[in-house]
Coordinates of C-alpha atoms in Angstrom, one line a residue:
M1 CA -17.5 -25.1 -46.8
I2 CA -17.0 -24.8 -50.5
T3 CA -14.7 -27.9 -50.5
I4 CA -17.2 -30.4 -51.9
T5 CA -18.0 -28.3 -55.0
L6 CA -14.4 -27.6 -55.6
A7 CA -13.6 -31.4 -55.4
A8 CA -16.3 -32.1 -58.0
T9 CA -15.0 -29.4 -60.2
A10 CA -11.4 -30.7 -60.0
A11 CA -12.5 -34.2 -60.7
A12 CA -14.5 -33.1 -63.7
I13 CA -11.8 -31.0 -65.4
S14 CA -9.1 -33.6 -64.7
A15 CA -11.1 -36.0 -66.9
A16 CA -11.6 -33.5 -69.8
P17 CA -11.7 -34.8 -73.3
A18 CA -8.5 -34.9 -75.3
G19 CA -9.7 -32.1 -77.7
L20 CA -9.4 -29.6 -74.9
L21 CA -5.9 -30.6 -73.8
G22 CA -4.1 -28.8 -76.7
H23 CA -5.7 -25.5 -75.8
R24 CA -4.9 -26.1 -72.2
Q25 CA -1.2 -26.7 -73.0
L26 CA -1.0 -23.4 -74.8
R27 CA -2.6 -21.5 -72.0
R28 CA -0.4 -23.2 -69.4
R29 CA 2.7 -22.3 -71.3
S30 CA 1.6 -18.6 -71.5
N31 CA 0.8 -18.6 -67.8
A32 CA 4.2 -20.2 -66.9
K33 CA 5.9 -17.4 -68.8
A34 CA 4.0 -14.8 -66.8
L35 CA 5.0 -16.5 -63.5
R36 CA 8.8 -16.3 -64.2
I37 CA 10.7 -14.3 -61.7
D38 CA 14.1 -13.1 -62.9
T39 CA 14.8 -10.1 -60.7
R40 CA 18.2 -10.0 -59.1
N41 CA 16.9 -10.3 -55.5
G42 CA 13.9 -12.4 -56.3
I43 CA 13.0 -15.9 -55.3
S44 CA 11.0 -18.7 -57.0
E45 CA 11.2 -22.1 -55.4
A46 CA 8.9 -25.0 -54.7
G47 CA 9.3 -28.4 -53.3
F48 CA 8.6 -30.8 -50.4
V49 CA 9.8 -30.0 -46.9
R50 CA 9.6 -32.4 -44.0
I51 CA 7.0 -31.0 -41.7
G52 CA 5.2 -32.9 -38.9
G53 CA 6.8 -36.2 -39.9
I54 CA 5.6 -36.1 -43.6
D55 CA 6.6 -34.4 -46.8
Q56 CA 4.6 -31.2 -47.3
W57 CA 4.6 -28.9 -50.4
I58 CA 5.8 -25.3 -50.0
E59 CA 6.1 -22.6 -52.6
I60 CA 8.0 -19.3 -52.0
R61 CA 7.8 -16.5 -54.6
G62 CA 8.6 -12.9 -54.7
E63 CA 10.5 -10.3 -56.8
D64 CA 12.5 -8.8 -53.9
L65 CA 13.6 -10.6 -50.7
A66 CA 13.7 -7.3 -48.9
N67 CA 9.8 -7.2 -49.1
P68 CA 7.7 -8.4 -46.1
V69 CA 7.0 -12.1 -46.1
L70 CA 3.3 -13.2 -46.3
L71 CA 2.4 -16.8 -45.2
D72 CA -0.9 -17.7 -47.0
L73 CA -3.1 -20.3 -45.2
H74 CA -5.5 -21.8 -47.7
G75 CA -9.1 -22.8 -46.9
G76 CA -11.3 -25.8 -47.6
P77 CA -10.2 -27.7 -45.7
G78 CA -8.0 -29.2 -48.3
A79 CA -8.4 -26.5 -51.0
T80 CA -4.9 -25.3 -52.1
N81 CA -4.3 -21.7 -53.1
T82 CA -1.5 -22.5 -55.4
Y83 CA -4.0 -22.7 -58.3
F84 CA -4.2 -18.9 -58.0
A85 CA -0.6 -17.9 -58.6
N86 CA -1.3 -16.2 -61.9
R87 CA -4.3 -14.3 -60.4
T88 CA -2.1 -12.9 -57.6
R89 CA 1.2 -12.5 -59.6
E90 CA 1.2 -8.7 -58.9
W91 CA 1.3 -9.3 -55.1
E92 CA 4.8 -10.7 -55.6
R93 CA 6.1 -7.3 -56.5
H94 CA 5.4 -6.1 -52.9
F95 CA 5.5 -9.2 -50.8
T96 CA 7.3 -12.6 -50.7
I97 CA 4.4 -15.0 -50.9
V98 CA 4.6 -18.4 -49.1
R99 CA 2.0 -21.0 -50.0
W100 CA 1.8 -24.3 -48.3
D101 CA -0.3 -27.4 -49.2
Q102 CA -1.4 -28.5 -45.7
R103 CA -1.7 -32.2 -44.9
G104 CA -4.7 -33.6 -46.8
T105 CA -4.2 -31.0 -49.5
G106 CA -3.0 -30.9 -53.1
K107 CA 0.6 -32.0 -53.7
T108 CA 1.0 -32.9 -50.1
F109 CA -1.9 -35.3 -50.3
G110 CA -0.5 -36.7 -53.5
R111 CA 2.8 -37.5 -51.8
G112 CA 1.3 -40.4 -49.8
D113 CA 0.5 -41.1 -46.1
Q114 CA -0.9 -38.0 -44.4
G115 CA -0.3 -39.1 -40.8
E116 CA -2.6 -37.7 -38.1
M117 CA -5.4 -35.6 -39.4
S118 CA -6.6 -33.2 -36.8
F119 CA -6.9 -29.4 -36.3
Q120 CA -4.3 -29.5 -33.6
Q121 CA -1.9 -31.2 -35.9
L122 CA -2.5 -28.5 -38.5
C123 CA -1.6 -25.9 -35.8
T124 CA 1.6 -27.8 -35.0
D125 CA 2.5 -28.1 -38.7
A126 CA 1.8 -24.3 -39.3
L127 CA 4.2 -23.4 -36.5
E128 CA 6.8 -25.6 -38.0
V129 CA 6.2 -24.1 -41.5
T130 CA 6.5 -20.6 -40.0
R131 CA 9.8 -21.4 -38.4
Y132 CA 11.1 -23.0 -41.6
V133 CA 10.1 -19.8 -43.5
Q134 CA 11.9 -17.6 -40.9
R135 CA 15.1 -19.6 -41.3
R136 CA 14.9 -19.9 -45.1
L137 CA 14.2 -16.2 -45.6
R138 CA 16.1 -14.9 -42.6
T139 CA 13.2 -12.9 -41.2
D140 CA 12.0 -12.5 -37.6
K141 CA 8.3 -12.3 -38.4
V142 CA 5.9 -12.9 -41.2
V143 CA 2.4 -11.5 -42.1
L144 CA -0.1 -14.3 -41.5
L145 CA -2.9 -14.4 -44.1
G146 CA -5.9 -16.7 -43.3
N147 CA -8.3 -17.6 -46.0
S148 CA -11.7 -19.2 -45.2
F149 CA -11.1 -22.4 -43.2
G150 CA -7.4 -21.2 -43.0
S151 CA -8.6 -18.2 -41.1
V152 CA -9.8 -20.5 -38.3
L153 CA -6.2 -21.8 -38.1
G154 CA -4.9 -18.2 -38.5
L155 CA -6.9 -16.8 -35.6
R156 CA -5.5 -19.5 -33.2
L157 CA -1.9 -19.0 -34.4
A158 CA -2.1 -15.2 -34.2
R159 CA -3.7 -15.2 -30.8
N160 CA -1.2 -17.7 -29.3
H161 CA 2.0 -16.8 -31.1
P162 CA 2.2 -13.0 -31.7
E163 CA 6.0 -13.4 -31.4
L164 CA 6.1 -15.1 -34.8
Y165 CA 3.8 -12.8 -36.8
S166 CA 4.0 -9.1 -37.7
A167 CA 0.2 -8.9 -38.4
Y168 CA -2.8 -11.1 -38.9
V169 CA -5.0 -10.6 -42.1
G170 CA -8.2 -12.6 -42.3
T171 CA -10.3 -12.8 -45.6
D172 CA -13.3 -15.0 -46.1
Q173 CA -13.0 -14.9 -42.3
N174 CA -14.7 -17.8 -40.6
I175 CA -16.2 -16.9 -37.3
L176 CA -17.4 -20.0 -35.5
G177 CA -19.7 -20.5 -32.5
G178 CA -21.2 -17.7 -30.6
E179 CA -24.9 -17.2 -30.4
R180 CA -26.6 -19.7 -32.6
D181 CA -28.1 -18.3 -35.8
D182 CA -30.0 -20.7 -38.1
S183 CA -31.0 -18.0 -40.6
L184 CA -28.3 -18.9 -43.1
F185 CA -29.2 -22.6 -43.0
Y186 CA -32.9 -21.8 -43.7
A187 CA -31.9 -19.2 -46.4
T188 CA -30.2 -22.1 -48.2
V189 CA -33.2 -24.3 -47.9
Q190 CA -35.4 -21.5 -49.3
R191 CA -33.1 -20.9 -52.2
L192 CA -33.2 -24.5 -53.1
R193 CA -37.0 -24.5 -53.0
D194 CA -37.1 -21.3 -55.1
N195 CA -34.9 -23.0 -57.7
G196 CA -37.2 -26.0 -57.9
K197 CA -34.8 -28.3 -56.0
R198 CA -37.3 -29.5 -53.4
S199 CA -35.6 -32.9 -52.9
D200 CA -32.4 -31.2 -52.0
A201 CA -34.2 -28.8 -49.7
A202 CA -35.8 -31.8 -47.9
K203 CA -32.4 -33.4 -47.5
L204 CA -31.1 -30.3 -45.7
E205 CA -34.1 -30.1 -43.5
Q206 CA -33.6 -33.7 -42.6
I207 CA -30.1 -33.1 -41.2
G208 CA -31.2 -29.9 -39.5
P209 CA -29.3 -26.7 -38.7
D210 CA -27.4 -27.9 -35.6
E211 CA -23.9 -28.4 -37.0
T212 CA -22.7 -30.1 -33.9
K213 CA -24.9 -33.1 -34.7
W214 CA -23.7 -33.5 -38.3
S215 CA -21.6 -36.4 -39.7
A216 CA -18.9 -35.8 -42.3
A217 CA -21.4 -36.7 -45.0
D218 CA -23.9 -34.2 -43.6
W219 CA -21.2 -31.5 -43.5
G220 CA -20.3 -32.3 -47.1
L221 CA -24.0 -32.2 -48.2
H222 CA -24.6 -28.9 -46.7
A223 CA -21.4 -27.4 -48.2
K224 CA -22.3 -28.7 -51.7
L225 CA -25.9 -27.4 -51.6
K226 CA -25.1 -24.1 -50.0
T227 CA -22.5 -23.4 -52.7
S228 CA -24.5 -24.6 -55.7
S229 CA -27.6 -22.7 -54.7
D230 CA -25.9 -19.3 -54.5
P231 CA -25.7 -17.4 -57.9
F232 CA -22.6 -15.4 -56.8
L233 CA -20.7 -18.5 -55.9
V234 CA -21.8 -20.4 -59.0
E235 CA -20.4 -17.4 -61.1
M236 CA -17.2 -17.4 -59.1
L237 CA -16.7 -21.2 -59.7
K238 CA -17.2 -20.8 -63.4
K239 CA -15.1 -17.7 -63.9
L240 CA -12.4 -18.1 -61.2
I241 CA -12.0 -21.6 -59.8
L242 CA -12.4 -23.7 -62.9
P243 CA -10.0 -21.7 -65.2
S244 CA -7.5 -21.2 -62.4
M245 CA -7.3 -25.0 -61.9
W246 CA -7.4 -26.0 -65.6
F247 CA -4.8 -23.5 -66.8
S248 CA -2.4 -23.6 -63.9
P249 CA 1.1 -24.3 -65.2
Q250 CA 2.0 -25.8 -61.9
H251 CA -0.6 -28.6 -61.9
G252 CA -0.8 -31.5 -64.2
L253 CA -3.9 -33.7 -64.5
R254 CA -2.7 -36.0 -61.8
D255 CA -2.3 -33.0 -59.5
L256 CA -5.9 -32.0 -60.2
K257 CA -7.1 -35.6 -59.3
D258 CA -5.0 -35.5 -56.1
G259 CA -6.5 -32.1 -55.3
A260 CA -10.1 -33.5 -55.6
S261 CA -9.2 -36.6 -53.5
G262 CA -7.5 -34.5 -50.9
M263 CA -10.5 -32.2 -50.5
K264 CA -12.8 -35.2 -50.0
F265 CA -10.3 -36.7 -47.5
S266 CA -10.1 -33.4 -45.5
E267 CA -13.8 -33.2 -44.8
Q268 CA -13.1 -34.7 -41.4
L269 CA -11.5 -31.4 -40.4
G270 CA -14.6 -29.5 -41.3
V271 CA -16.7 -31.7 -39.0
E272 CA -14.2 -31.1 -36.2
S273 CA -14.4 -27.4 -36.6
V274 CA -18.1 -27.1 -35.9
H275 CA -17.4 -27.4 -32.2
F276 CA -15.1 -24.4 -32.1
D277 CA -16.2 -21.0 -30.8
S278 CA -14.2 -18.0 -32.0
W279 CA -15.4 -15.8 -29.1
R280 CA -14.7 -18.4 -26.5
D281 CA -11.2 -18.9 -27.9
G282 CA -10.6 -15.3 -27.3
T283 CA -10.7 -11.8 -28.8
R284 CA -7.4 -10.3 -27.5
F285 CA -4.6 -10.2 -30.0
E286 CA -1.1 -8.8 -29.3
L287 CA -0.4 -7.9 -32.9
P288 CA -2.0 -5.7 -35.7
F289 CA -5.3 -7.3 -36.7
F290 CA -7.1 -6.9 -40.1
I291 CA -10.2 -8.4 -41.7
F292 CA -10.9 -7.8 -45.4
Q293 CA -14.2 -9.5 -46.2
G294 CA -16.2 -9.9 -49.4
E295 CA -19.3 -7.7 -49.3
H296 CA -21.6 -10.4 -50.8
D297 CA -20.1 -13.4 -48.9
T298 CA -23.0 -15.7 -48.1
L299 CA -20.8 -18.5 -46.6
M300 CA -19.3 -16.2 -44.0
P301 CA -21.3 -13.0 -44.1
A302 CA -19.5 -9.7 -43.6
D303 CA -21.7 -8.6 -40.7
R304 CA -20.8 -11.7 -38.7
A305 CA -17.1 -11.0 -39.3
R306 CA -17.7 -7.4 -38.3
R307 CA -19.3 -8.4 -35.0
Y308 CA -16.3 -10.4 -34.1
F309 CA -13.9 -7.7 -35.2
D310 CA -15.7 -5.1 -33.1
D311 CA -15.0 -7.3 -30.0
V312 CA -11.3 -7.7 -30.9
Q313 CA -8.8 -6.0 -28.7
A314 CA -5.5 -5.4 -30.6
P315 CA -2.8 -2.7 -30.7
H316 CA -4.0 -1.8 -34.2
K317 CA -7.1 -3.1 -36.1
E318 CA -8.9 -2.3 -39.4
F319 CA -11.9 -3.8 -41.2
A320 CA -12.7 -3.3 -44.9
L321 CA -15.2 -4.7 -47.4
I322 CA -14.0 -6.0 -50.7
T323 CA -16.6 -4.8 -53.2
D324 CA -18.3 -6.9 -55.8
A325 CA -17.0 -10.0 -54.1
T326 CA -18.3 -13.1 -52.4
H327 CA -16.2 -16.0 -51.0
F328 CA -12.7 -16.2 -52.4
A329 CA -12.7 -12.4 -52.4
S330 CA -9.0 -11.9 -52.4
C331 CA -8.6 -14.0 -55.6
W332 CA -11.8 -12.7 -57.2
Q333 CA -10.6 -9.1 -56.7
P334 CA -6.8 -9.5 -56.4
A335 CA -6.0 -5.9 -57.3
Q336 CA -8.4 -4.5 -54.7
F337 CA -7.0 -6.9 -52.1
L338 CA -3.5 -5.8 -53.0
E339 CA -4.5 -2.2 -52.6
L340 CA -5.7 -3.0 -49.0
L341 CA -2.4 -4.8 -48.3
L342 CA -0.4 -1.9 -49.5
T343 CA -2.4 0.9 -47.9
R344 CA -3.3 -0.7 -44.6
V345 CA -1.1 -3.7 -43.8
R346 CA 2.3 -3.0 -45.3
P347 CA 2.8 0.5 -43.7
V348 CA 2.0 -1.0 -40.2
V349 CA 4.4 -3.9 -40.5
T350 CA 7.3 -2.0 -42.1
G351 CA 6.8 1.3 -40.3
D352 CA 7.0 3.1 -43.7
Q353 CA 4.0 5.3 -44.4
T354 CA 5.1 6.0 -48.0
R355 CA 2.4 5.0 -50.4
L356 CA 3.6 2.3 -52.8
P357 CA 2.1 2.1 -56.3
A358 CA 0.0 -1.0 -57.0

């Protein structure tokens, strides 16, 4: 739901004045140096892989191939997590991190024709990516990390294919459907009024709170206004999203433009998802199940994620709040998130209860 604001941010910074480009290049060189992996058993590779009939971008990074593999499903839809490689660099000491630009996203979108755009196609692609990773890294199972919209995909994969994944970890966990609750919609309307944006409030009231009746344009409008009216999210955009994009050593100006265009293009998946129901899809999982949610997340509130978690049946499950965090909690608080991975997830998937230093 944060996609539209991210797209606008990407478009703006990709058209920055020339005076800023010199400073950008210096920061990018510094960040590239920080990303180097030169350990004997490490891996750092990135490139296009043929997935679902099109070329899709996959990055694999880690300091020790003996570590558990973590497949990171980005949100949006269409919002790549590869921008945050420097923020999460420390994770690569303890996990081999796989990041994939899904169809409609980032460098995959910039490659050309995207083929079929549907949630089912994303699921099919994700299974193919998982099997590619298993072959490439010679591992039987991977930890599945679902972020925001990627957690909708993650729930379905974890529920239907426990044979492929050693655990499911959801963050910014999207819980869809269930008993209808319009309170968040009207809270956004009220915030807009309180901020003197009565015209925007009226636009939201006009489309109404029933997401199943929204067009792609309605979905985009709601996402943009909900994000821009929330002070926590505005701060996060300024301090996390914009600098991560702008100073990423892996993304040139063309990549930023492709990222913006891809996020706009992927809105159609957001509209499709409003008809999903997480409870109806199922609450039984045959693998360890974790949700780590930002305590101040207004897009996907922690209490809603907790209600779903409480209904989950799994051989092992844990829930934790990420303090002083809203949406994008894992990247806003990467050290805190790593601590949760090390103390809660890694011991379960490795069978080793030894505490690892962060």
